[in-house]
Amino acid sequence: DTEVTQTPKHLVMGMTNKKSLKCEQHMGHRAMYWYKQKAKKPPELMFVYSYEKLSINESVPSRFSPECPNSSLLNLHLHALQPEDSALYLCASSLFPDLNEKLFFGSGTQLSVL
Amino acid sequence: QKEVEQNSGPLSVPEGAIASLNCTYSDRVSQSFFWYRQYSGKSPELIMSIYSNGDKEDGRFTAQLNKASQYVSLLIRDSQPSDSATYLCAATSPGAGSYQLTFGKGTKLSVIP
């Protein structure tokens, strides 16, 4: 199994809604990431989990709340989002949180906030 | 601030030609470099990684790294229409207690049949 699986693939939510994005990998990777990508822009790092602990938070607003229940799962809880938060949200994983490790991306969740 | 610069393109090449994609980076302590391919509406897919100076070949792809010039390139030989995509250059640098992968803005490649 060499996949990073993200659900849902598409999500439309209102500014008062609460929703969650899910990410799963069964490659034994110990580092997992959330990236945000706007159209025609590169991915921007949001959070990094190393060995199930949050190691990097790139000054992301508190309306985004990450969670890593175990080494295979990564969630991103969304609450009171703004229309400018509409983007492609990408989950990625790497074997270790190391400089030379390759990141493998999931197919992403296309989020629209109305 | 760590930056990775790429020519946004679009870069158009005829089918069968060599496509040359270039990237420069600002952080001298960057150690690892990656090329990702991203089709429109899809997620990035890792194509090549390179860690030391010189060339690294994998099939039709060759990555080149020159740390003294802070320059990374990707050559695609015998370009195919299916290679048409945005190519993202990325560099990894050590940070406080961890590391960061910084992406360039990407170069859009069009291979003309």
mmCIF file of C-alpha atoms in Angstrom:
data_model
loop_
_atom_site.group_PDB
_atom_site.id
_atom_site.type_symbol
_atom_site.label_atom_id
_atom_site.label_comp_id
_atom_site.label_asym_id
_atom_site.label_seq_id
_atom_site.Cartn_x
_atom_site.Cartn_y
_atom_site.Cartn_z
ATOM 1 C CA ASP A 1 0.000 0.000 0.000
ATOM 2 C CA THR A 2 1.696 3.190 -1.190
ATOM 3 C CA GLU A 3 -1.198 5.562 -0.915
ATOM 4 C CA VAL A 4 -2.215 8.504 1.166
ATOM 5 C CA THR A 5 -6.018 8.537 1.219
ATOM 6 C CA GLN A 6 -7.980 11.723 1.819
ATOM 7 C CA THR A 7 -11.694 12.122 2.386
ATOM 8 C CA PRO A 8 -13.857 13.761 1.301
ATOM 9 C CA LYS A 9 -12.623 14.699 -2.178
ATOM 10 C CA HIS A 10 -14.914 17.720 -2.293
ATOM 11 C CA LEU A 11 -16.522 19.708 0.518
ATOM 12 C CA VAL A 12 -18.829 22.715 0.481
ATOM 13 C CA MET A 13 -19.504 24.355 3.821
ATOM 14 C CA GLY A 14 -21.026 27.493 5.225
ATOM 15 C CA MET A 15 -19.150 29.864 7.502
ATOM 16 C CA THR A 16 -20.998 28.567 10.578
ATOM 17 C CA ASN A 17 -20.454 24.876 9.864
ATOM 18 C CA LYS A 18 -18.087 22.443 11.565
ATOM 19 C CA LYS A 19 -16.506 19.819 9.366
ATOM 20 C CA SER A 20 -13.459 17.564 9.377
ATOM 21 C CA LEU A 21 -11.001 16.450 6.731
ATOM 22 C CA LYS A 22 -9.504 12.997 7.102
ATOM 23 C CA CYS A 23 -6.210 11.520 5.959
ATOM 24 C CA GLU A 24 -4.981 7.959 6.263
ATOM 25 C CA GLN A 25 -1.778 6.124 5.327
ATOM 26 C CA HIS A 26 -0.653 2.578 5.998
ATOM 27 C CA MET A 27 2.954 2.872 4.873
ATOM 28 C CA GLY A 28 4.335 3.092 8.398
ATOM 29 C CA HIS A 29 5.244 6.733 7.878
ATOM 30 C CA ARG A 30 5.931 8.630 11.092
ATOM 31 C CA ALA A 31 5.542 12.168 9.758
ATOM 32 C CA MET A 32 2.312 13.611 8.405
ATOM 33 C CA TYR A 33 1.562 17.038 7.009
ATOM 34 C CA TRP A 34 -1.264 19.366 6.061
ATOM 35 C CA TYR A 35 -0.742 21.739 3.154
ATOM 36 C CA LYS A 36 -3.060 24.373 1.689
ATOM 37 C CA GLN A 37 -2.928 25.187 -2.008
ATOM 38 C CA LYS A 38 -4.741 28.039 -3.723
ATOM 39 C CA ALA A 39 -5.249 27.997 -7.491
ATOM 40 C CA LYS A 40 -2.051 28.596 -9.473
ATOM 41 C CA LYS A 41 -0.014 28.834 -6.256
ATOM 42 C CA PRO A 42 2.412 26.368 -4.659
ATOM 43 C CA PRO A 43 1.418 24.295 -1.632
ATOM 44 C CA GLU A 44 1.826 26.114 1.681
ATOM 45 C CA LEU A 45 2.692 24.184 4.820
ATOM 46 C CA MET A 46 0.144 24.376 7.629
ATOM 47 C CA PHE A 47 1.049 21.676 10.174
ATOM 48 C CA VAL A 48 3.571 18.899 10.694
ATOM 49 C CA TYR A 49 3.120 15.913 12.981
ATOM 50 C CA SER A 50 6.218 13.949 13.930
ATOM 51 C CA TYR A 51 5.636 10.664 15.749
ATOM 52 C CA GLU A 52 2.044 11.730 16.422
ATOM 53 C CA LYS A 53 3.101 15.006 18.034
ATOM 54 C CA LEU A 54 2.552 18.442 16.526
ATOM 55 C CA SER A 55 6.000 19.763 15.631
ATOM 56 C CA ILE A 56 5.236 22.660 13.294
ATOM 57 C CA ASN A 57 2.288 25.058 13.221
ATOM 58 C CA GLU A 58 2.859 27.699 10.566
ATOM 59 C CA SER A 59 0.866 30.393 12.376
ATOM 60 C CA VAL A 60 -2.373 28.900 11.141
ATOM 61 C CA PRO A 61 -5.612 30.538 12.444
ATOM 62 C CA SER A 62 -7.324 28.642 15.260
ATOM 63 C CA ARG A 63 -10.337 27.937 13.055
ATOM 64 C CA PHE A 64 -8.141 25.123 11.705
ATOM 65 C CA SER A 65 -7.475 22.454 14.333
ATOM 66 C CA PRO A 66 -5.301 19.429 13.520
ATOM 67 C CA GLU A 67 -5.469 16.103 15.275
ATOM 68 C CA CYS A 68 -3.362 12.956 14.991
ATOM 69 C CA PRO A 69 -5.214 10.115 16.751
ATOM 70 C CA ASN A 70 -2.581 7.527 15.813
ATOM 71 C CA SER A 71 0.349 7.009 13.482
ATOM 72 C CA SER A 72 -1.893 6.245 10.493
ATOM 73 C CA LEU A 73 -4.530 8.944 10.809
ATOM 74 C CA LEU A 74 -4.518 12.710 10.532
ATOM 75 C CA ASN A 75 -7.549 14.949 10.817
ATOM 76 C CA LEU A 76 -8.114 18.633 10.184
ATOM 77 C CA HIS A 77 -11.102 20.055 12.027
ATOM 78 C CA LEU A 78 -12.692 23.122 10.475
ATOM 79 C CA HIS A 79 -14.872 25.658 12.257
ATOM 80 C CA ALA A 80 -16.127 29.127 11.346
ATOM 81 C CA LEU A 81 -14.128 29.283 8.135
ATOM 82 C CA GLN A 82 -14.024 32.277 5.838
ATOM 83 C CA PRO A 83 -14.552 32.306 2.053
ATOM 84 C CA GLU A 84 -10.817 33.007 1.594
ATOM 85 C CA ASP A 85 -10.134 29.603 3.160
ATOM 86 C CA SER A 86 -11.477 27.968 -0.005
ATOM 87 C CA ALA A 87 -8.586 25.951 -1.414
ATOM 88 C CA LEU A 88 -7.229 22.468 -2.081
ATOM 89 C CA TYR A 89 -6.152 20.900 1.202
ATOM 90 C CA LEU A 90 -3.414 18.339 0.797
ATOM 91 C CA CYS A 91 -2.288 15.720 3.244
ATOM 92 C CA ALA A 92 1.182 14.237 2.865
ATOM 93 C CA SER A 93 3.364 11.758 4.695
ATOM 94 C CA SER A 94 7.017 10.779 4.855
ATOM 95 C CA LEU A 95 8.786 7.838 6.419
ATOM 96 C CA PHE A 96 10.528 10.044 8.958
ATOM 97 C CA PRO A 97 10.511 13.779 9.695
ATOM 98 C CA ASP A 98 13.940 14.104 8.111
ATOM 99 C CA LEU A 99 15.562 16.474 5.648
ATOM 100 C CA ASN A 100 16.043 13.843 2.965
ATOM 101 C CA GLU A 101 12.698 12.136 3.203
ATOM 102 C CA LYS A 102 10.330 12.256 0.253
ATOM 103 C CA LEU A 103 6.788 13.480 0.747
ATOM 104 C CA PHE A 104 3.901 11.522 -0.695
ATOM 105 C CA PHE A 105 0.711 13.473 -1.212
ATOM 106 C CA GLY A 106 -2.890 12.416 -1.049
ATOM 107 C CA SER A 107 -5.327 13.438 -3.780
ATOM 108 C CA GLY A 108 -6.554 16.372 -1.712
ATOM 109 C CA THR A 109 -9.868 17.802 -0.558
ATOM 110 C CA GLN A 110 -11.231 20.679 -2.631
ATOM 111 C CA LEU A 111 -12.914 22.930 -0.076
ATOM 112 C CA SER A 112 -15.382 25.676 -0.896
ATOM 113 C CA VAL A 113 -16.564 27.999 1.873
ATOM 114 C CA LEU A 114 -19.760 29.900 1.114
ATOM 115 C CA GLN B 1 13.221 34.146 4.217
ATOM 116 C CA LYS B 2 13.830 30.912 2.357
ATOM 117 C CA GLU B 3 12.814 31.193 -1.283
ATOM 118 C CA VAL B 4 12.686 28.875 -4.242
ATOM 119 C CA GLU B 5 12.407 30.643 -7.582
ATOM 120 C CA GLN B 6 11.119 29.212 -10.841
ATOM 121 C CA ASN B 7 10.170 30.691 -14.169
ATOM 122 C CA SER B 8 6.365 30.403 -14.206
ATOM 123 C CA GLY B 9 6.272 29.806 -17.948
ATOM 124 C CA PRO B 10 4.405 28.601 -19.795
ATOM 125 C CA LEU B 11 7.222 26.656 -21.388
ATOM 126 C CA SER B 12 6.181 25.174 -24.714
ATOM 127 C CA VAL B 13 8.201 22.432 -26.408
ATOM 128 C CA PRO B 14 7.369 20.201 -29.383
ATOM 129 C CA GLU B 15 6.782 16.519 -28.847
ATOM 130 C CA GLY B 16 10.054 14.592 -28.795
ATOM 131 C CA ALA B 17 12.147 17.587 -27.752
ATOM 132 C CA ILE B 18 14.035 18.142 -24.502
ATOM 133 C CA ALA B 19 12.270 20.277 -21.913
ATOM 134 C CA SER B 20 14.548 22.139 -19.507
ATOM 135 C CA LEU B 21 13.135 23.413 -16.228
ATOM 136 C CA ASN B 22 15.192 25.569 -13.901
ATOM 137 C CA CYS B 23 15.080 26.499 -10.243
ATOM 138 C CA THR B 24 17.196 28.592 -7.870
ATOM 139 C CA TYR B 25 17.066 28.675 -4.102
ATOM 140 C CA SER B 26 18.121 31.271 -1.578
ATOM 141 C CA ASP B 27 18.986 29.224 1.512
ATOM 142 C CA ARG B 28 22.601 28.038 1.363
ATOM 143 C CA VAL B 29 21.955 25.339 3.966
ATOM 144 C CA SER B 30 19.286 23.657 1.830
ATOM 145 C CA GLN B 31 20.277 20.032 1.540
ATOM 146 C CA SER B 32 17.605 18.110 -0.335
ATOM 147 C CA PHE B 33 15.836 18.980 -3.553
ATOM 148 C CA PHE B 34 12.755 17.556 -5.179
ATOM 149 C CA TRP B 35 10.794 17.887 -8.379
ATOM 150 C CA TYR B 36 7.048 17.328 -8.260
ATOM 151 C CA ARG B 37 4.670 17.129 -11.215
ATOM 152 C CA GLN B 38 1.141 18.448 -10.739
ATOM 153 C CA TYR B 39 -1.631 18.047 -13.258
ATOM 154 C CA SER B 40 -4.435 20.588 -13.131
ATOM 155 C CA GLY B 41 -6.787 19.848 -10.233
ATOM 156 C CA LYS B 42 -4.625 16.993 -8.967
ATOM 157 C CA SER B 43 -2.115 16.620 -6.149
ATOM 158 C CA PRO B 44 1.678 16.876 -6.554
ATOM 159 C CA GLU B 45 3.457 13.682 -7.578
ATOM 160 C CA LEU B 46 7.136 13.171 -6.756
ATOM 161 C CA ILE B 47 9.277 12.706 -9.864
ATOM 162 C CA MET B 48 12.869 13.130 -8.727
ATOM 163 C CA SER B 49 14.925 13.753 -5.625
ATOM 164 C CA ILE B 50 18.555 14.875 -5.594
ATOM 165 C CA TYR B 51 20.850 15.438 -2.647
ATOM 166 C CA SER B 52 24.396 15.869 -3.988
ATOM 167 C CA ASN B 53 26.044 17.873 -6.749
ATOM 168 C CA GLY B 54 25.900 16.446 -10.229
ATOM 169 C CA ASP B 55 23.345 14.627 -12.342
ATOM 170 C CA LYS B 56 20.798 11.994 -11.424
ATOM 171 C CA GLU B 57 18.958 10.134 -14.154
ATOM 172 C CA ASP B 58 15.706 8.194 -13.963
ATOM 173 C CA GLY B 59 14.246 7.131 -17.279
ATOM 174 C CA ARG B 60 13.501 10.213 -19.374
ATOM 175 C CA PHE B 61 14.169 12.525 -16.421
ATOM 176 C CA THR B 62 17.515 13.977 -15.346
ATOM 177 C CA ALA B 63 17.908 16.197 -12.307
ATOM 178 C CA GLN B 64 20.969 18.403 -11.981
ATOM 179 C CA LEU B 65 22.194 20.090 -8.806
ATOM 180 C CA ASN B 66 24.868 22.740 -8.374
ATOM 181 C CA LYS B 67 25.050 23.804 -4.730
ATOM 182 C CA ALA B 68 27.722 26.425 -5.359
ATOM 183 C CA SER B 69 25.377 28.216 -7.765
ATOM 184 C CA GLN B 70 22.272 27.291 -5.715
ATOM 185 C CA TYR B 71 20.710 25.916 -8.875
ATOM 186 C CA VAL B 72 18.598 22.859 -9.620
ATOM 187 C CA SER B 73 17.277 21.771 -12.986
ATOM 188 C CA LEU B 74 15.101 19.069 -14.492
ATOM 189 C CA LEU B 75 15.533 17.811 -18.031
ATOM 190 C CA ILE B 76 12.787 15.808 -19.691
ATOM 191 C CA ARG B 77 13.960 13.956 -22.784
ATOM 192 C CA ASP B 78 11.639 12.848 -25.587
ATOM 193 C CA SER B 79 8.864 15.043 -24.190
ATOM 194 C CA GLN B 80 5.349 13.654 -24.527
ATOM 195 C CA PRO B 81 1.979 15.454 -24.457
ATOM 196 C CA SER B 82 1.309 13.579 -21.206
ATOM 197 C CA ASP B 83 4.212 15.500 -19.652
ATOM 198 C CA SER B 84 2.151 18.691 -19.925
ATOM 199 C CA ALA B 85 1.718 19.787 -16.310
ATOM 200 C CA THR B 86 3.054 22.209 -13.731
ATOM 201 C CA TYR B 87 6.439 21.226 -12.326
ATOM 202 C CA LEU B 88 7.191 22.269 -8.762
ATOM 203 C CA CYS B 89 10.727 22.562 -7.476
ATOM 204 C CA ALA B 90 11.119 22.131 -3.705
ATOM 205 C CA ALA B 91 14.012 22.463 -1.278
ATOM 206 C CA THR B 92 14.400 21.247 2.287
ATOM 207 C CA SER B 93 16.231 23.247 4.923
ATOM 208 C CA PRO B 94 16.824 22.580 8.601
ATOM 209 C CA GLY B 95 14.839 24.715 10.992
ATOM 210 C CA ALA B 96 14.422 25.090 14.736
ATOM 211 C CA GLY B 97 13.966 21.511 15.871
ATOM 212 C CA SER B 98 12.621 20.375 12.532
ATOM 213 C CA TYR B 99 12.879 21.123 8.830
ATOM 214 C CA GLN B 100 10.862 22.854 6.162
ATOM 215 C CA LEU B 101 10.044 21.946 2.582
ATOM 216 C CA THR B 102 9.687 25.115 0.521
ATOM 217 C CA PHE B 103 8.048 24.991 -2.900
ATOM 218 C CA GLY B 104 8.647 27.242 -5.848
ATOM 219 C CA LYS B 105 5.628 28.664 -7.676
ATOM 220 C CA GLY B 106 5.973 26.081 -10.426
ATOM 221 C CA THR B 107 6.663 26.094 -14.153
ATOM 222 C CA LYS B 108 3.820 25.207 -16.486
ATOM 223 C CA LEU B 109 5.015 22.945 -19.303
ATOM 224 C CA SER B 110 3.077 22.399 -22.504
ATOM 225 C CA VAL B 111 4.238 19.704 -24.911
ATOM 226 C CA ILE B 112 2.831 20.370 -28.358
ATOM 227 C CA PRO B 113 1.978 17.274 -30.461
#
